[in-house]
């Protein structure tokens, strides 16, 4: 117990860290870095400008807007147009509320559309290599969906269809504006497919401006209109189709084609 108490001590040597700042880059390196960043930014800006110029945005004034409380189109498909067709907006039709044209389309539209009569024998079961697989003799809808582009269509089996718009002519070869608009107002309105919302027959009295715009589009500004001319101009609203849907009708009525329409029958001259 009297033994001396020894305290063992160890000398601890801590590692020595030397902190040193990196050498500042030379001025030449800074210049090269700045030049590289400048070139990258310029290249990015040029790419953005090129991408933006690839798109042509349609001015908002070219799209007919609905007034408050009216109906609008949703999911409307764009009508087919040819590159040679030059379009310009008619100032008068542009200012007319879209709902006014709905009231006219609901008078001319129909629930039935006759197509290719030869497709009537097809079973439409999706058979491969069937030429009528996507062709129908008669199309039907729960609500008016098409304005037929034909003045009449008669199948070989005796089925026939005469569109409502032909009654506008009242068995006359041609008709004037006053009679056309009077007969148009007399057609029964039925809310068509295409526009959103719903209108009743009591709400379907359209404005005189809308009627004038439709007449100008169909008559090309002339005093009279024939059934043949109306059929031709309806087909121009939706090329390649037997019937005009709502989106095609609206676009074609508001937009006016500036190209001259050729309606003369081709003349064949035989040289003997």
Coordinates of N, CA and C in Angstrom, one line a residue, residues 7-119:
X7 N 2.0 7.4 -12.3 CA 1.0 7.8 -13.3 C 1.7 7.8 -14.7
X8 N 1.1 6.9 -15.5 CA 1.7 6.8 -16.8 C 1.1 7.8 -17.7
X9 N 2.0 8.5 -18.3 CA 1.6 9.5 -19.3 C 2.1 9.2 -20.6
X10 N 1.3 9.5 -21.6 CA 1.7 9.2 -23.0 C 1.6 10.6 -23.8
X11 N 2.6 10.8 -24.5 CA 2.6 12.0 -25.3 C 1.9 11.7 -26.6
X12 N 0.8 12.5 -26.8 CA 0.0 12.3 -27.9 C 0.4 13.4 -29.0
X13 N 0.7 12.9 -30.1 CA 1.1 13.8 -31.2 C -0.1 13.9 -32.2
X14 N -0.7 15.1 -32.3 CA -1.8 15.3 -33.2 C -1.4 15.5 -34.6
X15 N -2.1 15.0 -35.6 CA -1.7 15.3 -36.9 C -1.8 16.8 -37.2
X16 N -1.0 17.3 -38.0 CA -1.0 18.7 -38.3 C -1.5 18.9 -39.7
X17 N -2.6 19.7 -39.7 CA -3.2 20.0 -41.0 C -2.8 21.4 -41.5
X18 N -2.5 21.4 -42.7 CA -2.0 22.7 -43.2 C -3.1 23.1 -44.2
X19 N -3.7 24.2 -43.9 CA -4.8 24.8 -44.8 C -4.1 25.8 -45.7
X20 N -4.4 25.6 -47.0 CA -3.8 26.5 -47.9 C -4.9 26.8 -49.0
X21 N -5.0 28.0 -49.4 CA -6.0 28.3 -50.5 C -5.4 28.0 -51.8
X22 N -6.3 27.6 -52.8 CA -5.8 27.3 -54.1 C -5.3 28.6 -54.8
X23 N -4.4 28.4 -55.7 CA -3.9 29.5 -56.4 C -4.9 30.2 -57.3
X24 N -5.1 31.4 -57.3 CA -6.1 32.1 -58.2 C -5.8 31.8 -59.6
X25 N -6.8 31.6 -60.4 CA -6.6 31.3 -61.9 C -6.0 32.6 -62.5
X26 N -5.3 32.3 -63.6 CA -4.7 33.4 -64.3 C -5.7 34.1 -65.1
X27 N -5.4 35.3 -65.5 CA -6.3 36.1 -66.3 C -6.7 35.5 -67.6
X28 N -5.8 34.8 -68.2 CA -6.1 34.1 -69.5 C -7.1 33.0 -69.3
X29 N -7.0 32.3 -68.2 CA -8.1 31.3 -68.0 C -9.4 31.9 -67.8
X30 N -9.5 33.0 -67.0 CA -10.8 33.7 -66.8 C -11.3 34.1 -68.1
X31 N -10.5 34.6 -69.0 CA -11.0 35.1 -70.3 C -11.6 34.0 -71.1
X32 N -10.9 32.9 -71.1 CA -11.4 31.7 -71.9 C -12.7 31.2 -71.3
X33 N -12.8 31.2 -70.0 CA -14.1 30.7 -69.4 C -15.2 31.7 -69.7
X34 N -15.0 33.0 -69.6 CA -16.0 33.9 -69.9 C -16.5 33.8 -71.4
X35 N -15.5 33.7 -72.3 CA -15.8 33.6 -73.7 C -16.7 32.3 -74.0
X36 N -16.3 31.2 -73.3 CA -17.1 29.9 -73.5 C -18.5 30.1 -73.0
X37 N -18.7 30.7 -71.8 CA -20.1 30.9 -71.3 C -20.9 31.8 -72.2
X38 N -20.2 32.8 -72.8 CA -20.9 33.8 -73.7 C -21.4 33.1 -74.9
X39 N -20.5 32.2 -75.5 CA -20.9 31.5 -76.7 C -22.0 30.5 -76.4
X40 N -22.0 29.8 -75.3 CA -23.1 28.9 -74.9 C -24.4 29.6 -74.8
X41 N -24.4 30.8 -74.1 CA -25.7 31.5 -74.0 C -26.2 32.0 -75.3
X42 N -25.3 32.5 -76.2 CA -25.7 32.9 -77.5 C -26.3 31.8 -78.3
X43 N -25.7 30.6 -78.2 CA -26.2 29.4 -79.0 C -27.6 29.0 -78.5
X44 N -27.8 29.1 -77.1 CA -29.1 28.7 -76.5 C -30.1 29.7 -77.0
X45 N -29.8 31.0 -77.0 CA -30.8 32.0 -77.4 C -31.2 31.8 -78.9
X46 N -30.2 31.5 -79.7 CA -30.5 31.3 -81.1 C -31.4 30.1 -81.3
X47 N -31.2 29.1 -80.5 CA -32.1 27.9 -80.6 C -33.5 28.2 -80.2
X48 N -33.6 29.0 -79.2 CA -35.0 29.4 -78.7 C -35.7 30.2 -79.8
X49 N -35.0 31.1 -80.4 CA -35.6 32.0 -81.4 C -36.0 31.2 -82.6
X50 N -35.2 30.2 -83.0 CA -35.5 29.4 -84.2 C -36.7 28.5 -83.9
X51 N -36.8 28.0 -82.6 CA -38.0 27.1 -82.3 C -39.2 28.0 -82.2
X52 N -39.2 29.2 -81.7 CA -40.4 30.0 -81.6 C -40.8 30.5 -83.0
X53 N -39.9 30.7 -83.9 CA -40.3 31.1 -85.3 C -40.9 30.0 -86.1
X54 N -40.8 28.8 -85.6 CA -41.4 27.7 -86.4 C -42.9 27.6 -86.2
X55 N -43.4 28.3 -85.2 CA -44.8 28.3 -84.9 C -45.4 29.6 -85.4
X56 N -46.7 29.5 -86.0 CA -47.4 30.7 -86.4 C -48.7 30.7 -85.5
X57 N -48.7 31.6 -84.6 CA -49.9 31.6 -83.7 C -51.0 32.4 -84.4
X58 N -52.2 31.9 -84.3 CA -53.4 32.6 -84.9 C -53.8 33.7 -84.0
X59 N -54.0 34.9 -84.5 CA -54.4 36.0 -83.7 C -55.8 35.7 -83.0
X60 N -55.9 36.2 -81.8 CA -57.2 35.9 -81.1 C -58.4 36.5 -81.8
X61 N -58.2 37.5 -82.6 CA -59.3 38.1 -83.3 C -59.9 37.2 -84.3
X62 N -59.1 36.2 -84.8 CA -59.6 35.2 -85.8 C -60.4 34.1 -85.2
X63 N -60.4 34.0 -83.9 CA -61.2 32.9 -83.3 C -62.5 33.5 -82.8
X64 N -63.7 33.2 -83.2 CA -64.9 33.7 -82.8 C -65.2 33.4 -81.3
X65 N -65.3 34.4 -80.5 CA -65.5 34.1 -79.1 C -67.0 34.2 -78.7
X66 N -67.3 33.5 -77.7 CA -68.7 33.5 -77.2 C -68.9 34.6 -76.2
X67 N -70.0 35.2 -76.2 CA -70.4 36.2 -75.2 C -70.8 35.5 -74.0
X68 N -70.9 36.2 -72.9 CA -71.3 35.6 -71.6 C -72.6 35.0 -71.7
X69 N -72.7 33.8 -71.2 CA -74.0 33.1 -71.1 C -74.3 32.3 -72.4
X70 N -73.4 32.4 -73.4 CA -73.7 31.6 -74.6 C -73.0 30.3 -74.6
X71 N -72.9 29.6 -75.7 CA -72.3 28.3 -75.7 C -71.0 28.3 -76.5
X72 N -70.2 27.4 -76.2 CA -68.8 27.3 -76.8 C -68.6 26.0 -77.4
X73 N -67.5 25.9 -78.2 CA -67.2 24.6 -78.8 C -66.1 24.0 -78.0
X74 N -66.1 22.7 -77.8 CA -65.0 21.9 -77.1 C -64.6 20.8 -78.0
X75 N -63.4 20.6 -78.2 CA -62.9 19.4 -78.9 C -63.3 19.5 -80.4
X76 N -63.5 20.6 -80.9 CA -63.8 20.7 -82.3 C -62.7 20.4 -83.2
X77 N -63.0 19.6 -84.2 CA -61.9 19.3 -85.1 C -61.6 20.3 -86.1
X78 N -60.4 20.5 -86.6 CA -60.1 21.5 -87.6 C -60.5 21.1 -88.9
X79 N -61.1 21.9 -89.7 CA -61.5 21.5 -91.1 C -60.4 21.4 -92.0
X80 N -60.5 20.6 -93.0 CA -59.5 20.4 -94.0 C -59.4 21.6 -94.9
X81 N -58.2 22.1 -95.2 CA -58.0 23.2 -96.1 C -56.9 23.0 -97.0
X82 N -56.9 23.6 -98.2 CA -55.9 23.5 -99.1 C -54.9 24.6 -99.0
X83 N -53.7 24.4 -99.4 CA -52.7 25.5 -99.3 C -53.0 26.6 -100.2
X84 N -53.6 26.3 -101.4 CA -53.9 27.4 -102.3 C -55.1 28.3 -102.0
X85 N -55.8 27.9 -100.9 CA -56.9 28.7 -100.5 C -56.5 29.8 -99.6
X86 N -56.7 31.0 -100.0 CA -56.4 32.2 -99.2 C -57.6 32.6 -98.4
X87 N -57.4 32.7 -97.1 CA -58.5 33.0 -96.2 C -58.3 34.4 -95.6
X88 N -59.4 35.1 -95.5 CA -59.4 36.4 -94.8 C -60.7 36.5 -94.0
X89 N -60.6 37.2 -92.9 CA -61.8 37.3 -92.0 C -62.8 38.3 -92.5
X90 N -64.0 37.9 -92.4 CA -65.1 38.9 -92.7 C -65.4 39.7 -91.4
X91 N -65.2 41.0 -91.5 CA -65.4 41.8 -90.3 C -66.8 41.7 -89.7
X92 N -67.8 41.6 -90.6 CA -69.1 41.5 -90.1 C -69.4 40.1 -89.4
X93 N -69.0 39.1 -90.0 CA -69.2 37.8 -89.4 C -68.4 37.6 -88.1
X94 N -67.2 38.2 -88.1 CA -66.3 38.1 -86.9 C -66.9 38.6 -85.7
X95 N -67.7 39.6 -85.8 CA -68.3 40.3 -84.6 C -69.6 39.6 -84.1
X96 N -70.1 38.6 -84.9 CA -71.4 38.0 -84.5 C -71.1 36.9 -83.5
X97 N -71.8 36.9 -82.4 CA -71.6 35.8 -81.4 C -71.8 34.4 -82.0
X98 N -71.0 33.5 -81.5 CA -71.0 32.1 -82.1 C -72.3 31.4 -81.9
X99 N -73.0 31.8 -80.8 CA -74.3 31.1 -80.5 C -75.3 31.4 -81.6
X100 N -75.2 32.5 -82.3 CA -76.1 32.8 -83.4 C -76.0 31.8 -84.6
X101 N -74.8 31.4 -84.8 CA -74.5 30.4 -85.9 C -75.0 29.0 -85.4
X102 N -75.0 28.7 -84.1 CA -75.5 27.5 -83.6 C -77.0 27.3 -83.9
X103 N -77.7 28.5 -83.8 CA -79.1 28.5 -84.0 C -79.4 28.2 -85.5
X104 N -78.5 28.5 -86.4 CA -78.7 28.2 -87.8 C -78.3 26.8 -88.1
X105 N -77.2 26.4 -87.6 CA -76.8 25.0 -87.8 C -77.8 24.0 -87.3
X106 N -78.4 24.3 -86.2 CA -79.5 23.5 -85.6 C -80.7 23.3 -86.5
X107 N -80.9 24.3 -87.4 CA -82.0 24.2 -88.4 C -81.6 23.4 -89.6
X108 N -80.4 23.5 -90.0 CA -79.9 22.8 -91.2 C -79.4 21.4 -91.0
X109 N -78.9 21.2 -89.7 CA -78.3 19.9 -89.4 C -79.3 18.7 -89.3
X110 N -78.8 17.5 -89.6 CA -79.6 16.3 -89.6 C -79.0 15.2 -88.8
X111 N -79.8 14.2 -88.4 CA -79.4 13.1 -87.6 C -79.0 11.9 -88.5
X112 N -79.3 12.0 -89.8 CA -79.0 10.9 -90.7 C -78.1 11.5 -91.9
X113 N -77.1 10.7 -92.3 CA -76.3 11.1 -93.4 C -76.0 9.8 -94.3
X114 N -76.3 10.0 -95.6 CA -76.1 8.9 -96.5 C -74.7 8.9 -97.0
X115 N -74.0 7.8 -97.0 CA -72.6 7.7 -97.5 C -72.5 6.9 -98.8
X116 N -71.7 5.8 -98.7 CA -71.5 5.0 -99.9 C -72.5 3.8 -99.9
X117 N -73.4 3.8 -100.8 CA -74.4 2.8 -100.9 C -73.8 1.4 -101.1
X118 N -72.6 1.3 -101.7 CA -72.0 -0.1 -101.9 C -71.6 -0.7 -100.6
X119 N -71.5 0.1 -99.5 CA -71.1 -0.5 -98.2 C -72.2 -1.1 -97.4

